[in-house]
Amino acid sequence: MDNLRAVVLGLGLGRQRALGYLQNNGVDLCAVCDVDQNRVNDFLKEHPEVHGYVDYQTMLTAEKPDIVNVSTPDWMHLQHAQLALQHNCHVLLEKPMVRTLADAEELIAAVEASSRTLMVGQNYRRTPIAVLAKQLISEGRLGTLFYAVAETFQNKRRQFAKSTWYASAEYPRAALLGTGIHAVDLLRWLIGEVEEAVAYSNHRAYVEFPGDDFTMVMYRFANGVIGRAGVAYGSVLPRGEGGLTLQLYGSDGTLHNDRFYVGENGQGEWEHGEMPPVKNPFWQEVDHFIECLQAGKSPIVDVYEAARNVAACLAGIEAAKTGKPVKPMRF
Ligand SMILES: NC(=O)c1ccc[n+]([C@@H]2O[C@H](COP(=O)([O-])OP(=O)(O)OC[C@H]3O[C@@H](n4cnc5c(N)ncnc54)[C@H](O)[C@@H]3O)[C@@H](O)[C@H]2O)c1
């Protein structure tokens, strides 16, 4: 079988994706594109065999790729993914897939009409503690779960000063949908479907951010588990801390990040999960996408799964705004 031909649109995180395609033997990275010529030039300096573009449409027409990796700002995702599908391409899209329920419905319709595959990157599923949590649940070692926590405490000031669209009032991007979606996605992956959200948020730490920079949501899941997902953009922590806190509480055991306790009457100690060094999660996602395309399988986060994540986040945001419980739209 001939190698698939991929192009990458947007060279912020997209640079990592591009390197991901370069290291995968089943795909050829043909071209990259960014409206910022400097970002294109920087990439081509190290990879002169790859073609560079500053215009998306020109790249699609010239390269006729099989895959478009869309790594542009959130508010461009719908339009850029739709154009790729119209050109008969499979799409690997960054989270959040889209920003509204109407856009989610529109993108689902476009994917269904295209018979192409769309995957959304949710790389937290590939962190060692998330993999450990999934394994403990699937082995039933924690018993019947009753409570789960996924929180991400970040200091986004420096990143948002560099990529100003993140904190622009023109393209509002709520913290829960932007980064909190990782925590929400983990809870949904580990626990199941969300039935209802209640939430609080405030705007006290990162006051330049044009919206609430801290949100905490309680979800009631269809299976009865209660989950708490949280995101902060203005927390101040030593480097490398706060990225993800994951806790699971079950009738037989408890997980706190990389350690878990399965014991009776307080006997025994915490055990530590194996935390082997993992391959770059953005590359792992590229590998998974290529494998799915080659095997004709659905990716782990397909367009419907990504729409459910968006719906769960939007329910949390609406609940924080109104002070009332909100049920997410079903996809
Ligand atoms: N999964 C994760 O952990 C993770 C991490 C970072 C970013 N992201 C997502 O990736 C996306 C991009 O974020 P980023 O941090 O790379 O942003 P960024 O601003 O660093 O990069 C976006 C790039 O897109 C380019 N661009 C904008 N419009 C374009 C167009 N019409 N054609 C071609 N290029 C265009 C910009 O010039 C810029 O270089 C966002 O949706 C974000 O949520 C996900």
mmCIF file of C-alpha atoms and ligand atoms in Angstrom:
data_model
loop_
_atom_site.group_PDB
_atom_site.id
_atom_site.type_symbol
_atom_site.label_atom_id
_atom_site.label_comp_id
_atom_site.label_asym_id
_atom_site.label_seq_id
_atom_site.Cartn_x
_atom_site.Cartn_y
_atom_site.Cartn_z
ATOM 1 C CA MET A 1 0.000 0.000 0.000
ATOM 2 C CA ASP A 2 1.307 3.476 -0.881
ATOM 3 C CA ASN A 3 2.045 5.797 2.008
ATOM 4 C CA LEU A 4 -0.652 8.289 2.913
ATOM 5 C CA ARG A 5 0.195 11.924 2.145
ATOM 6 C CA ALA A 6 -0.237 14.411 4.999
ATOM 7 C CA VAL A 7 -0.089 18.185 5.324
ATOM 8 C CA VAL A 8 -0.126 20.278 8.497
ATOM 9 C CA LEU A 9 -1.992 23.572 8.817
ATOM 10 C CA GLY A 10 -0.782 25.930 11.566
ATOM 11 C CA LEU A 11 2.699 25.635 13.036
ATOM 12 C CA GLY A 12 2.288 26.278 16.740
ATOM 13 C CA LEU A 13 1.344 22.892 18.184
ATOM 14 C CA GLY A 14 1.200 21.855 14.515
ATOM 15 C CA ARG A 15 5.010 21.776 14.498
ATOM 16 C CA GLN A 16 4.867 18.854 16.957
ATOM 17 C CA ARG A 17 2.264 17.155 14.780
ATOM 18 C CA ALA A 18 4.460 17.642 11.709
ATOM 19 C CA LEU A 19 7.354 15.931 13.506
ATOM 20 C CA GLY A 20 4.893 13.192 14.429
ATOM 21 C CA TYR A 21 4.115 12.541 10.747
ATOM 22 C CA LEU A 22 7.839 12.594 9.912
ATOM 23 C CA GLN A 23 8.576 9.830 12.427
ATOM 24 C CA ASN A 24 5.725 7.575 11.198
ATOM 25 C CA ASN A 25 6.676 5.149 8.413
ATOM 26 C CA GLY A 26 3.143 4.829 7.027
ATOM 27 C CA VAL A 27 2.753 8.454 6.044
ATOM 28 C CA ASP A 28 4.684 11.087 4.103
ATOM 29 C CA LEU A 29 4.619 14.674 5.327
ATOM 30 C CA CYS A 30 4.353 16.582 2.031
ATOM 31 C CA ALA A 31 3.809 20.133 3.211
ATOM 32 C CA VAL A 32 3.188 22.561 6.032
ATOM 33 C CA CYS A 33 1.272 25.829 5.914
ATOM 34 C CA ASP A 34 1.078 28.872 8.147
ATOM 35 C CA VAL A 35 0.069 32.457 7.403
ATOM 36 C CA ASP A 36 3.193 33.368 9.365
ATOM 37 C CA GLN A 37 5.967 32.907 6.792
ATOM 38 C CA ASN A 38 8.608 32.885 9.551
ATOM 39 C CA ARG A 39 7.079 29.784 11.102
ATOM 40 C CA VAL A 40 7.088 28.067 7.701
ATOM 41 C CA ASN A 41 10.700 29.096 7.035
ATOM 42 C CA ASP A 42 11.830 27.869 10.450
ATOM 43 C CA PHE A 43 10.313 24.466 9.780
ATOM 44 C CA LEU A 44 11.738 24.187 6.253
ATOM 45 C CA LYS A 45 15.209 25.104 7.488
ATOM 46 C CA GLU A 46 15.295 21.816 9.390
ATOM 47 C CA HIS A 47 13.195 19.829 6.898
ATOM 48 C CA PRO A 48 13.979 21.108 3.400
ATOM 49 C CA GLU A 49 12.314 18.075 1.786
ATOM 50 C CA VAL A 50 8.894 19.363 2.959
ATOM 51 C CA HIS A 51 7.030 21.984 0.896
ATOM 52 C CA GLY A 52 5.936 25.232 2.552
ATOM 53 C CA TYR A 53 2.840 27.391 1.977
ATOM 54 C CA VAL A 54 1.242 30.480 3.460
ATOM 55 C CA ASP A 55 -2.158 29.834 1.855
ATOM 56 C CA TYR A 56 -4.267 26.805 2.792
ATOM 57 C CA GLN A 57 -6.285 26.559 -0.425
ATOM 58 C CA THR A 58 -3.127 26.757 -2.546
ATOM 59 C CA MET A 59 -1.574 23.942 -0.513
ATOM 60 C CA LEU A 60 -4.647 21.721 -0.894
ATOM 61 C CA THR A 61 -4.810 22.266 -4.660
ATOM 62 C CA ALA A 62 -1.089 21.742 -5.204
ATOM 63 C CA GLU A 63 -0.462 18.822 -2.825
ATOM 64 C CA LYS A 64 -3.715 16.814 -3.081
ATOM 65 C CA PRO A 65 -3.120 15.293 0.367
ATOM 66 C CA ASP A 66 -4.945 12.355 1.961
ATOM 67 C CA ILE A 67 -4.713 13.910 5.443
ATOM 68 C CA VAL A 68 -4.957 17.467 6.731
ATOM 69 C CA ASN A 69 -3.807 18.094 10.280
ATOM 70 C CA VAL A 70 -5.667 21.219 11.397
ATOM 71 C CA SER A 71 -3.741 22.996 14.174
ATOM 72 C CA THR A 72 -5.123 26.513 13.786
ATOM 73 C CA PRO A 73 -6.894 28.527 16.522
ATOM 74 C CA ASP A 74 -10.189 27.078 17.766
ATOM 75 C CA TRP A 75 -12.468 29.536 16.026
ATOM 76 C CA MET A 76 -11.045 28.447 12.626
ATOM 77 C CA HIS A 77 -11.488 24.711 13.200
ATOM 78 C CA LEU A 78 -14.918 24.330 11.599
ATOM 79 C CA GLN A 79 -14.027 26.189 8.427
ATOM 80 C CA HIS A 80 -10.603 24.558 8.050
ATOM 81 C CA ALA A 81 -11.894 21.043 8.714
ATOM 82 C CA GLN A 82 -14.794 21.543 6.298
ATOM 83 C CA LEU A 83 -12.447 22.646 3.528
ATOM 84 C CA ALA A 84 -10.275 19.570 4.096
ATOM 85 C CA LEU A 85 -13.323 17.280 3.907
ATOM 86 C CA GLN A 86 -14.467 18.997 0.708
ATOM 87 C CA HIS A 87 -11.054 18.105 -0.719
ATOM 88 C CA ASN A 88 -11.679 14.484 0.226
ATOM 89 C CA CYS A 89 -9.127 14.485 3.053
ATOM 90 C CA HIS A 90 -9.127 12.794 6.436
ATOM 91 C CA VAL A 91 -8.726 15.281 9.274
ATOM 92 C CA LEU A 92 -6.805 15.275 12.529
ATOM 93 C CA LEU A 93 -8.093 18.311 14.390
ATOM 94 C CA GLU A 94 -6.950 19.856 17.667
ATOM 95 C CA LYS A 95 -9.248 20.170 20.668
ATOM 96 C CA PRO A 96 -11.686 21.754 21.233
ATOM 97 C CA MET A 97 -13.229 20.452 18.013
ATOM 98 C CA VAL A 98 -15.510 23.505 17.776
ATOM 99 C CA ARG A 99 -16.845 26.159 20.135
ATOM 100 C CA THR A 100 -20.639 25.769 19.785
ATOM 101 C CA LEU A 101 -23.235 23.003 19.567
ATOM 102 C CA ALA A 102 -24.423 24.325 16.202
ATOM 103 C CA ASP A 103 -20.869 24.065 14.847
ATOM 104 C CA ALA A 104 -20.586 20.524 16.236
ATOM 105 C CA GLU A 105 -23.763 19.541 14.385
ATOM 106 C CA GLU A 106 -22.479 21.166 11.210
ATOM 107 C CA LEU A 107 -19.154 19.348 11.388
ATOM 108 C CA ILE A 108 -20.816 15.998 12.103
ATOM 109 C CA ALA A 109 -22.988 16.513 9.007
ATOM 110 C CA ALA A 110 -19.911 17.381 6.932
ATOM 111 C CA VAL A 111 -18.060 14.257 8.112
ATOM 112 C CA GLU A 112 -21.091 12.040 7.438
ATOM 113 C CA ALA A 113 -21.469 13.504 3.946
ATOM 114 C CA SER A 114 -17.784 12.981 3.179
ATOM 115 C CA SER A 115 -17.161 9.341 4.162
ATOM 116 C CA ARG A 116 -13.790 10.569 5.476
ATOM 117 C CA THR A 117 -12.483 10.126 9.031
ATOM 118 C CA LEU A 118 -12.113 12.972 11.505
ATOM 119 C CA MET A 119 -10.217 12.540 14.744
ATOM 120 C CA VAL A 120 -9.728 15.104 17.509
ATOM 121 C CA GLY A 121 -6.553 15.146 19.607
ATOM 122 C CA GLN A 122 -7.195 14.536 23.322
ATOM 123 C CA ASN A 123 -3.657 13.801 24.378
ATOM 124 C CA TYR A 124 -4.305 13.662 28.152
ATOM 125 C CA ARG A 125 -5.688 10.164 27.555
ATOM 126 C CA ARG A 126 -2.098 9.187 26.826
ATOM 127 C CA THR A 127 -0.541 10.490 30.037
ATOM 128 C CA PRO A 128 0.790 7.655 32.214
ATOM 129 C CA ILE A 129 -1.590 8.402 35.111
ATOM 130 C CA ALA A 130 -4.603 8.344 32.811
ATOM 131 C CA VAL A 131 -3.437 5.048 31.316
ATOM 132 C CA LEU A 132 -2.987 3.629 34.845
ATOM 133 C CA ALA A 133 -6.466 4.831 35.860
ATOM 134 C CA LYS A 134 -8.042 3.249 32.787
ATOM 135 C CA GLN A 135 -6.239 -0.019 33.473
ATOM 136 C CA LEU A 136 -7.305 -0.153 37.134
ATOM 137 C CA ILE A 137 -10.912 0.510 36.151
ATOM 138 C CA SER A 138 -10.948 -2.069 33.372
ATOM 139 C CA GLU A 139 -9.449 -4.676 35.731
ATOM 140 C CA GLY A 140 -12.141 -3.778 38.286
ATOM 141 C CA ARG A 141 -9.513 -3.245 40.984
ATOM 142 C CA LEU A 142 -11.098 -0.116 42.470
ATOM 143 C CA GLY A 143 -14.506 -1.811 42.770
ATOM 144 C CA THR A 144 -17.612 0.288 42.227
ATOM 145 C CA LEU A 145 -16.574 3.870 41.537
ATOM 146 C CA PHE A 146 -18.499 6.623 43.271
ATOM 147 C CA TYR A 147 -16.366 9.745 42.760
ATOM 148 C CA ALA A 148 -13.766 10.983 40.284
ATOM 149 C CA VAL A 149 -11.731 14.173 40.064
ATOM 150 C CA ALA A 150 -9.778 15.577 37.106
ATOM 151 C CA GLU A 151 -8.300 19.036 37.460
ATOM 152 C CA THR A 152 -5.751 21.036 35.581
ATOM 153 C CA PHE A 153 -4.145 24.021 37.311
ATOM 154 C CA GLN A 154 -2.115 26.111 34.915
ATOM 155 C CA ASN A 155 -0.435 29.459 34.579
ATOM 156 C CA LYS A 156 -1.302 30.503 31.058
ATOM 157 C CA ARG A 157 -0.060 34.100 31.173
ATOM 158 C CA ARG A 158 3.145 33.519 29.214
ATOM 159 C CA GLN A 159 1.606 31.259 26.538
ATOM 160 C CA PHE A 160 -1.336 33.616 25.973
ATOM 161 C CA ALA A 161 0.972 36.633 25.719
ATOM 162 C CA LYS A 162 2.745 34.861 22.830
ATOM 163 C CA SER A 163 -0.381 33.522 21.075
ATOM 164 C CA THR A 164 -2.693 36.443 21.696
ATOM 165 C CA TRP A 165 -5.841 34.904 20.170
ATOM 166 C CA TYR A 166 -6.163 32.683 23.267
ATOM 167 C CA ALA A 167 -7.042 35.667 25.460
ATOM 168 C CA SER A 168 -8.704 37.936 22.913
ATOM 169 C CA ALA A 169 -12.187 39.216 23.626
ATOM 170 C CA GLU A 170 -12.871 38.968 19.882
ATOM 171 C CA TYR A 171 -12.742 35.143 19.875
ATOM 172 C CA PRO A 172 -13.963 34.181 23.343
ATOM 173 C CA ARG A 173 -12.606 30.875 24.566
ATOM 174 C CA ALA A 174 -13.875 29.808 27.965
ATOM 175 C CA ALA A 175 -11.249 28.136 30.163
ATOM 176 C CA LEU A 176 -13.353 24.995 30.560
ATOM 177 C CA LEU A 177 -13.673 24.530 26.796
ATOM 178 C CA GLY A 178 -10.094 25.573 26.048
ATOM 179 C CA THR A 179 -7.972 23.585 28.493
ATOM 180 C CA GLY A 180 -10.575 22.224 30.909
ATOM 181 C CA ILE A 181 -11.792 20.013 28.069
ATOM 182 C CA HIS A 182 -8.820 17.748 28.841
ATOM 183 C CA ALA A 183 -10.170 17.138 32.362
ATOM 184 C CA VAL A 184 -13.722 16.712 31.083
ATOM 185 C CA ASP A 185 -12.548 14.311 28.377
ATOM 186 C CA LEU A 186 -10.683 12.205 30.939
ATOM 187 C CA LEU A 187 -13.722 11.928 33.195
ATOM 188 C CA ARG A 188 -15.917 10.959 30.245
ATOM 189 C CA TRP A 189 -13.356 8.417 29.031
ATOM 190 C CA LEU A 190 -12.969 6.877 32.485
ATOM 191 C CA ILE A 191 -16.518 7.160 33.816
ATOM 192 C CA GLY A 192 -19.030 7.442 30.948
ATOM 193 C CA GLU A 193 -21.702 9.839 29.786
ATOM 194 C CA VAL A 194 -22.529 13.036 31.634
ATOM 195 C CA GLU A 195 -26.152 13.511 32.627
ATOM 196 C CA GLU A 196 -26.073 16.901 34.365
ATOM 197 C CA ALA A 197 -23.683 19.667 35.380
ATOM 198 C CA VAL A 198 -23.636 22.205 38.215
ATOM 199 C CA ALA A 199 -20.746 24.656 38.339
ATOM 200 C CA TYR A 200 -19.088 27.744 39.739
ATOM 201 C CA SER A 201 -16.459 29.978 38.198
ATOM 202 C CA ASN A 202 -14.626 33.179 39.086
ATOM 203 C CA HIS A 203 -12.269 35.760 37.654
ATOM 204 C CA ARG A 204 -9.756 36.690 40.327
ATOM 205 C CA ALA A 205 -6.253 35.450 39.512
ATOM 206 C CA TYR A 206 -5.560 36.119 35.811
ATOM 207 C CA VAL A 207 -7.620 39.287 35.542
ATOM 208 C CA GLU A 208 -6.389 40.205 32.039
ATOM 209 C CA PHE A 209 -8.089 37.059 30.698
ATOM 210 C CA PRO A 210 -11.388 38.201 29.159
ATOM 211 C CA GLY A 211 -13.639 35.852 31.119
ATOM 212 C CA ASP A 212 -13.625 33.616 34.145
ATOM 213 C CA ASP A 213 -10.176 32.075 34.550
ATOM 214 C CA PHE A 214 -11.221 29.428 37.080
ATOM 215 C CA THR A 215 -14.103 26.974 36.690
ATOM 216 C CA MET A 216 -15.114 24.005 38.787
ATOM 217 C CA VAL A 217 -17.896 21.692 37.553
ATOM 218 C CA MET A 218 -19.613 18.818 39.289
ATOM 219 C CA TYR A 219 -21.021 16.268 36.889
ATOM 220 C CA ARG A 220 -23.573 13.571 37.592
ATOM 221 C CA PHE A 221 -22.839 10.685 35.259
ATOM 222 C CA ALA A 222 -25.477 8.356 33.803
ATOM 223 C CA ASN A 223 -24.044 5.455 35.854
ATOM 224 C CA GLY A 224 -24.456 7.392 39.115
ATOM 225 C CA VAL A 225 -20.804 8.396 39.609
ATOM 226 C CA ILE A 226 -20.194 12.009 40.646
ATOM 227 C CA GLY A 227 -17.243 13.724 38.981
ATOM 228 C CA ARG A 228 -15.490 17.041 39.478
ATOM 229 C CA ALA A 229 -13.634 18.703 36.612
ATOM 230 C CA GLY A 230 -11.669 21.870 37.143
ATOM 231 C CA VAL A 231 -9.452 24.282 35.270
ATOM 232 C CA ALA A 232 -7.487 27.338 36.360
ATOM 233 C CA TYR A 233 -5.508 29.649 34.096
ATOM 234 C CA GLY A 234 -3.926 31.869 36.732
ATOM 235 C CA SER A 235 -2.473 29.422 39.242
ATOM 236 C CA VAL A 236 1.127 29.939 40.332
ATOM 237 C CA LEU A 237 3.062 26.726 40.793
ATOM 238 C CA PRO A 238 6.580 25.408 40.289
ATOM 239 C CA ARG A 239 7.281 24.293 36.716
ATOM 240 C CA GLY A 240 5.809 20.910 35.834
ATOM 241 C CA GLU A 241 3.205 20.886 38.603
ATOM 242 C CA GLY A 242 -0.548 21.225 38.328
ATOM 243 C CA GLY A 243 -0.837 19.929 34.767
ATOM 244 C CA LEU A 244 -3.198 17.172 35.814
ATOM 245 C CA THR A 245 -4.596 15.901 39.083
ATOM 246 C CA LEU A 246 -6.557 12.696 38.782
ATOM 247 C CA GLN A 247 -8.330 10.952 41.642
ATOM 248 C CA LEU A 248 -10.684 7.989 41.603
ATOM 249 C CA TYR A 249 -12.616 6.667 44.576
ATOM 250 C CA GLY A 250 -14.206 3.214 44.497
ATOM 251 C CA SER A 251 -15.662 0.651 46.902
ATOM 252 C CA ASP A 252 -12.405 -1.360 46.804
ATOM 253 C CA GLY A 253 -9.705 1.211 46.219
ATOM 254 C CA THR A 254 -8.492 4.714 45.520
ATOM 255 C CA LEU A 255 -6.230 6.270 42.932
ATOM 256 C CA HIS A 256 -4.345 9.513 43.544
ATOM 257 C CA ASN A 257 -2.393 10.314 40.388
ATOM 258 C CA ASP A 258 0.418 7.754 40.072
ATOM 259 C CA ARG A 259 -0.328 5.826 43.280
ATOM 260 C CA PHE A 260 -3.245 3.644 44.212
ATOM 261 C CA TYR A 261 -4.438 1.852 47.296
ATOM 262 C CA VAL A 262 -6.384 -1.373 47.157
ATOM 263 C CA GLY A 263 -6.607 -2.557 50.722
ATOM 264 C CA GLU A 264 -8.929 -3.620 53.478
ATOM 265 C CA ASN A 265 -9.303 -1.902 56.847
ATOM 266 C CA GLY A 266 -6.306 0.305 56.259
ATOM 267 C CA GLN A 267 -3.937 -2.657 55.765
ATOM 268 C CA GLY A 268 -1.054 -2.216 53.382
ATOM 269 C CA GLU A 269 0.398 0.809 51.658
ATOM 270 C CA TRP A 270 -0.072 2.831 48.526
ATOM 271 C CA GLU A 271 1.213 1.060 45.433
ATOM 272 C CA HIS A 272 2.896 2.985 42.685
ATOM 273 C CA GLY A 273 1.807 2.477 39.112
ATOM 274 C CA GLU A 274 4.448 1.932 36.493
ATOM 275 C CA MET A 275 5.263 5.256 34.881
ATOM 276 C CA PRO A 276 7.490 4.301 31.958
ATOM 277 C CA PRO A 277 8.771 7.144 29.787
ATOM 278 C CA VAL A 278 6.169 7.636 27.092
ATOM 279 C CA LYS A 279 6.544 8.658 23.497
ATOM 280 C CA ASN A 280 5.437 12.236 22.799
ATOM 281 C CA PRO A 281 1.632 12.039 23.166
ATOM 282 C CA PHE A 282 1.058 14.218 20.076
ATOM 283 C CA TRP A 283 3.120 11.722 18.061
ATOM 284 C CA GLN A 284 1.247 8.809 19.622
ATOM 285 C CA GLU A 285 -1.975 10.388 18.396
ATOM 286 C CA VAL A 286 -0.578 10.700 14.877
ATOM 287 C CA ASP A 287 0.433 7.005 15.018
ATOM 288 C CA HIS A 288 -3.056 6.051 16.201
ATOM 289 C CA PHE A 289 -4.711 8.089 13.442
ATOM 290 C CA ILE A 290 -2.563 6.518 10.714
ATOM 291 C CA GLU A 291 -3.175 3.039 12.117
ATOM 292 C CA CYS A 292 -6.950 3.663 12.111
ATOM 293 C CA LEU A 293 -6.894 4.928 8.522
ATOM 294 C CA GLN A 294 -4.841 1.943 7.379
ATOM 295 C CA ALA A 295 -7.110 -0.542 9.188
ATOM 296 C CA GLY A 296 -10.403 1.233 8.406
ATOM 297 C CA LYS A 297 -11.101 1.642 12.153
ATOM 298 C CA SER A 298 -12.698 4.533 14.030
ATOM 299 C CA PRO A 299 -10.253 6.641 16.031
ATOM 300 C CA ILE A 300 -10.497 6.832 19.819
ATOM 301 C CA VAL A 301 -11.887 10.384 19.660
ATOM 302 C CA ASP A 302 -14.056 10.544 16.558
ATOM 303 C CA VAL A 303 -16.344 13.412 15.604
ATOM 304 C CA TYR A 304 -19.176 12.199 17.899
ATOM 305 C CA GLU A 305 -16.918 11.650 20.905
ATOM 306 C CA ALA A 306 -15.418 15.089 20.388
ATOM 307 C CA ALA A 307 -18.905 16.616 20.120
ATOM 308 C CA ARG A 308 -19.852 14.991 23.458
ATOM 309 C CA ASN A 309 -16.795 16.615 25.043
ATOM 310 C CA VAL A 310 -17.809 20.008 23.693
ATOM 311 C CA ALA A 311 -21.386 19.481 24.919
ATOM 312 C CA ALA A 312 -20.224 18.506 28.435
ATOM 313 C CA CYS A 313 -17.985 21.586 28.623
ATOM 314 C CA LEU A 314 -20.703 23.913 27.345
ATOM 315 C CA ALA A 315 -23.128 22.472 29.916
ATOM 316 C CA GLY A 316 -20.585 23.291 32.655
ATOM 317 C CA ILE A 317 -20.059 26.813 31.331
ATOM 318 C CA GLU A 318 -23.811 27.422 31.120
ATOM 319 C CA ALA A 319 -24.306 26.018 34.629
ATOM 320 C CA ALA A 320 -21.648 28.380 36.020
ATOM 321 C CA LYS A 321 -23.233 31.320 34.223
ATOM 322 C CA THR A 322 -26.822 30.630 35.289
ATOM 323 C CA GLY A 323 -26.281 28.960 38.660
ATOM 324 C CA LYS A 324 -28.648 26.218 37.511
ATOM 325 C CA PRO A 325 -28.106 22.531 36.667
ATOM 326 C CA VAL A 326 -27.700 21.967 32.920
ATOM 327 C CA LYS A 327 -28.026 18.756 30.921
ATOM 328 C CA PRO A 328 -25.604 18.508 27.986
ATOM 329 C CA MET A 329 -26.910 18.070 24.474
ATOM 330 C CA ARG A 330 -26.699 14.428 23.359
ATOM 331 C CA PHE A 331 -24.669 13.426 20.311
HETATM 332 N N1 LIG B 1 -3.914 19.151 22.970
HETATM 333 C C1 LIG B 1 -3.225 20.096 23.544
HETATM 334 O O1 LIG B 1 -2.694 19.922 24.631
HETATM 335 C C2 LIG B 1 -3.050 21.412 22.843
HETATM 336 C C3 LIG B 1 -1.964 22.219 23.164
HETATM 337 C C4 LIG B 1 -1.808 23.435 22.488
HETATM 338 C C5 LIG B 1 -2.745 23.810 21.531
HETATM 339 N N2 LIG B 1 -3.800 23.011 21.252
HETATM 340 C C6 LIG B 1 -4.784 23.422 20.244
HETATM 341 O O2 LIG B 1 -4.117 23.620 19.003
HETATM 342 C C7 LIG B 1 -4.704 24.720 18.316
HETATM 343 C C8 LIG B 1 -3.599 25.708 17.977
HETATM 344 O O3 LIG B 1 -3.033 26.214 19.165
HETATM 345 P P1 LIG B 1 -1.511 26.746 19.207
HETATM 346 O O4 LIG B 1 -1.125 26.812 20.623
HETATM 347 O O5 LIG B 1 -0.685 25.965 18.285
HETATM 348 O O6 LIG B 1 -1.729 28.225 18.650
HETATM 349 P P2 LIG B 1 -0.624 29.124 17.959
HETATM 350 O O7 LIG B 1 -1.199 30.494 17.895
HETATM 351 O O8 LIG B 1 0.699 28.923 18.587
HETATM 352 O O9 LIG B 1 -0.516 28.519 16.485
HETATM 353 C C9 LIG B 1 -1.561 28.617 15.557
HETATM 354 C C10 LIG B 1 -0.919 28.881 14.210
HETATM 355 O O10 LIG B 1 -1.936 28.920 13.212
HETATM 356 C C11 LIG B 1 -1.543 29.890 12.254
HETATM 357 N N3 LIG B 1 -2.711 30.298 11.473
HETATM 358 C C12 LIG B 1 -3.730 31.089 11.842
HETATM 359 N N4 LIG B 1 -4.606 31.210 10.808
HETATM 360 C C13 LIG B 1 -4.122 30.475 9.794
HETATM 361 C C14 LIG B 1 -4.587 30.198 8.474
HETATM 362 N N5 LIG B 1 -5.738 30.711 8.007
HETATM 363 N N6 LIG B 1 -3.837 29.403 7.696
HETATM 364 C C15 LIG B 1 -2.665 28.888 8.138
HETATM 365 N N7 LIG B 1 -2.181 29.110 9.382
HETATM 366 C C16 LIG B 1 -2.910 29.892 10.198
HETATM 367 C C17 LIG B 1 -0.973 31.015 13.096
HETATM 368 O O11 LIG B 1 -0.149 31.879 12.336
HETATM 369 C C18 LIG B 1 -0.187 30.240 14.142
HETATM 370 O O12 LIG B 1 1.153 30.030 13.757
HETATM 371 C C19 LIG B 1 -5.776 25.277 19.230
HETATM 372 O O13 LIG B 1 -7.024 24.804 18.836
HETATM 373 C C20 LIG B 1 -5.424 24.746 20.599
HETATM 374 O O14 LIG B 1 -6.544 24.550 21.418
HETATM 375 C C21 LIG B 1 -3.959 21.806 21.865
#
